[in-house]
Coordinates of C-alpha atoms in Angstrom, one line a residue:
M1 CA 54.8 136.9 107.0
T2 CA 55.8 134.2 109.5
F3 CA 52.6 132.3 108.6
V4 CA 53.4 132.6 104.9
G5 CA 57.0 131.3 105.4
V6 CA 55.9 128.4 107.6
I7 CA 53.1 127.1 105.3
T8 CA 55.3 127.6 102.2
A9 CA 58.0 125.4 103.7
L10 CA 55.3 122.8 104.6
I11 CA 53.6 122.8 101.2
I12 CA 56.7 122.8 99.1
F13 CA 58.0 119.7 100.9
P14 CA 57.2 116.7 98.7
G15 CA 54.2 115.0 100.4
P16 CA 51.5 112.7 99.1
V17 CA 49.6 115.4 97.2
A18 CA 52.8 116.8 95.7
L19 CA 53.7 113.3 94.5
L20 CA 50.3 112.9 93.0
C21 CA 50.3 116.3 91.2
T22 CA 53.8 115.6 89.9
T23 CA 52.8 112.2 88.6
H24 CA 49.6 113.5 87.0
G25 CA 51.5 116.4 85.5
L26 CA 54.0 114.0 83.9
R27 CA 51.4 111.6 82.5
F28 CA 48.4 113.7 81.7
G29 CA 49.7 117.2 81.2
R30 CA 49.5 120.3 83.4
H31 CA 46.0 121.4 82.3
R32 CA 44.4 118.1 83.2
A33 CA 46.5 117.8 86.4
F34 CA 45.0 121.1 87.6
A35 CA 42.0 119.0 88.6
T36 CA 44.2 117.1 90.9
V37 CA 45.5 120.3 92.4
L38 CA 42.0 121.6 93.0
G39 CA 41.0 118.3 94.6
G40 CA 43.9 118.6 97.1
G41 CA 43.0 122.2 97.8
V42 CA 39.4 121.4 98.6
A43 CA 40.5 118.7 100.9
S44 CA 42.7 121.2 102.7
L45 CA 39.7 123.6 103.1
V46 CA 37.7 120.8 104.6
L47 CA 40.4 120.0 107.1
M48 CA 40.9 123.7 108.0
T49 CA 37.2 124.1 108.6
L50 CA 37.1 121.2 111.0
S51 CA 40.2 122.6 112.8
A52 CA 38.7 126.1 113.0
L53 CA 35.5 124.7 114.5
G54 CA 37.4 122.8 117.1
L55 CA 39.7 125.7 118.0
G56 CA 36.8 128.1 118.3
A57 CA 35.3 125.7 120.9
V58 CA 38.6 125.5 122.8
L59 CA 39.0 129.3 122.8
A60 CA 35.5 129.8 124.1
T61 CA 36.2 127.3 126.9
S62 CA 39.7 128.2 128.1
E63 CA 42.4 130.6 127.1
T64 CA 44.9 128.4 128.9
A65 CA 44.0 125.5 126.7
F66 CA 44.4 127.8 123.7
F67 CA 47.9 128.8 125.0
V68 CA 48.9 125.2 125.4
L69 CA 47.8 124.5 121.8
K70 CA 50.1 127.3 120.7
L71 CA 53.0 125.7 122.5
L72 CA 52.1 122.3 121.0
G73 CA 52.0 123.9 117.6
G74 CA 55.6 125.1 118.0
A75 CA 56.7 121.7 119.2
Y76 CA 55.0 120.0 116.2
L77 CA 56.8 122.3 113.8
I78 CA 60.1 121.3 115.4
Y79 CA 59.1 117.6 115.0
L80 CA 58.4 118.3 111.3
G81 CA 61.8 120.0 111.0
L82 CA 63.6 117.0 112.5
Q83 CA 61.7 114.7 110.3
A84 CA 62.6 116.7 107.2
W85 CA 66.2 117.1 108.3
L86 CA 66.7 113.3 108.8
A87 CA 64.7 112.3 105.7
K88 CA 66.4 109.9 103.3
P89 CA 67.5 111.7 100.1
Q90 CA 65.2 109.8 97.7
S91 CA 63.6 111.0 94.5
P92 CA 60.0 112.0 95.1
L93 CA 59.1 110.1 91.9
A94 CA 60.5 106.9 93.3
D95 CA 57.3 106.1 95.2
A96 CA 55.0 107.2 92.5
P97 CA 52.6 104.5 91.4
A98 CA 53.6 102.6 88.3
A99 CA 50.1 103.2 86.8
V100 CA 47.7 105.9 87.7
K101 CA 44.1 105.0 87.1
G102 CA 41.3 107.4 86.4
Q103 CA 42.4 109.7 83.6
S104 CA 39.1 111.7 83.4
V105 CA 39.1 115.2 85.0
P106 CA 36.5 114.3 87.6
A107 CA 38.4 111.2 88.5
M108 CA 41.7 113.1 88.9
F109 CA 39.9 115.7 91.1
R110 CA 38.5 112.9 93.2
Q111 CA 41.9 111.3 93.6
G112 CA 43.5 114.5 94.6
F113 CA 40.8 115.1 97.2
L114 CA 41.0 111.6 98.6
V115 CA 44.8 111.8 99.0
G116 CA 44.5 115.2 100.7
I117 CA 41.7 114.3 103.0
G118 CA 43.3 111.0 103.9
N119 CA 46.3 112.7 105.5
P120 CA 45.6 113.1 109.2
K121 CA 48.8 115.1 109.7
D122 CA 47.2 118.1 108.0
L123 CA 44.3 118.2 110.4
L124 CA 46.8 118.1 113.3
F125 CA 49.0 120.7 111.6
F126 CA 46.1 123.2 111.1
A127 CA 44.9 122.7 114.7
A128 CA 48.4 123.2 116.0
L129 CA 49.4 126.1 113.8
F130 CA 46.4 128.4 113.6
P131 CA 46.4 129.4 117.3
N132 CA 49.8 131.0 116.9
F133 CA 48.3 133.5 114.4
I134 CA 44.9 134.2 116.1
T135 CA 44.5 137.4 118.1
I136 CA 42.4 136.7 121.2
G137 CA 39.7 139.3 121.6
E138 CA 39.3 140.0 117.9
P139 CA 36.6 138.4 115.7
Q140 CA 37.7 134.9 115.0
L141 CA 35.9 134.1 111.7
I142 CA 37.6 136.8 109.6
Q143 CA 41.0 135.6 111.0
F144 CA 40.4 132.0 110.1
V145 CA 39.1 133.1 106.6
I146 CA 42.3 135.0 106.0
L147 CA 44.5 132.1 107.1
A148 CA 42.6 129.6 105.1
L149 CA 42.6 131.7 101.9
T150 CA 46.3 132.4 102.3
W151 CA 46.9 128.7 102.6
L152 CA 44.7 127.9 99.6
V153 CA 46.5 130.5 97.3
I154 CA 50.0 129.2 98.2
D155 CA 49.0 125.6 98.1
T156 CA 47.3 125.9 94.7
T157 CA 50.3 127.8 93.3
L158 CA 52.9 125.4 94.5
M159 CA 51.0 122.3 93.5
T160 CA 50.4 123.7 90.1
L161 CA 54.2 124.3 89.9
Y162 CA 54.7 120.6 90.7
A163 CA 52.3 119.6 88.0
T164 CA 53.7 121.9 85.4
L165 CA 57.3 121.2 86.0
G166 CA 56.9 117.6 87.0
S167 CA 59.4 116.1 84.6
G168 CA 62.0 118.8 85.3
L169 CA 61.5 118.5 89.1
G170 CA 61.8 114.8 88.9
R171 CA 65.2 115.0 87.1
W172 CA 66.4 117.7 89.6
F173 CA 65.4 115.6 92.6
D174 CA 67.1 112.5 91.2
S175 CA 70.3 113.9 92.6
P176 CA 70.8 112.6 96.2
G177 CA 72.9 115.6 97.1
R178 CA 70.3 118.1 95.9
M179 CA 67.5 116.2 97.6
R180 CA 69.5 116.2 100.9
A181 CA 70.1 119.9 100.6
F182 CA 66.3 120.4 100.0
H183 CA 65.5 118.4 103.1
R184 CA 68.0 120.3 105.2
T185 CA 66.7 123.6 104.0
T186 CA 63.0 122.9 104.7
G187 CA 63.9 121.1 108.0
G188 CA 65.9 124.2 109.1
L189 CA 62.9 126.4 108.3
F190 CA 60.6 124.3 110.4
L191 CA 63.0 124.2 113.3
G192 CA 63.5 127.9 113.2
A193 CA 59.8 128.6 112.9
G194 CA 58.9 126.2 115.7
G195 CA 61.5 127.6 118.1
T196 CA 60.4 131.2 117.3
L197 CA 56.7 130.4 118.0
I198 CA 57.5 128.7 121.3
V199 CA 59.6 131.6 122.5
S200 CA 57.1 134.2 121.4
S201 CA 54.2 132.3 123.0
A202 CA 56.1 131.9 126.3
N203 CA 57.0 135.6 126.3
R204 CA 53.3 136.5 126.0

């Protein structure tokens, strides 16, 4: 449940893929924009696979290094929390491109994938977060699969929501006060989750 809460807070925060899904939803409709959602989801799977391979090598080499990664994961969540808390209350549609090229479904999928795969923070996030939810001594593959599929389901659901309700979300986020409250809420979730993970890792 902690994992679900953390990744929900991360995914729902308007990032590059969310901006793209919202824009495509506004301009091309929710059905066509689902290709953009899938592109971003596939990109996340690629990054999670790379992270899992690297973490498996670390765990096989040193449990101490694995423990350090868990502490770094908590620290990174706190960093994300501070970043969200201090973010300027600006409409997520303000930075959307004036014109989005490539209206075909394959082109929209490709654009979603490229935006997702081009975000190095996701690779760092997966590598920092996953160790906190891996039980040492238990089979690793099934644990990584469960974490990855959980991420994919929540990511696809929330990005589809952005695409479907793009125009409504844009109007709602046009209020600086509401956007500030949104930033403070997600930032608080990250700060709480990061502090909890650090304390629990230290206690272990």
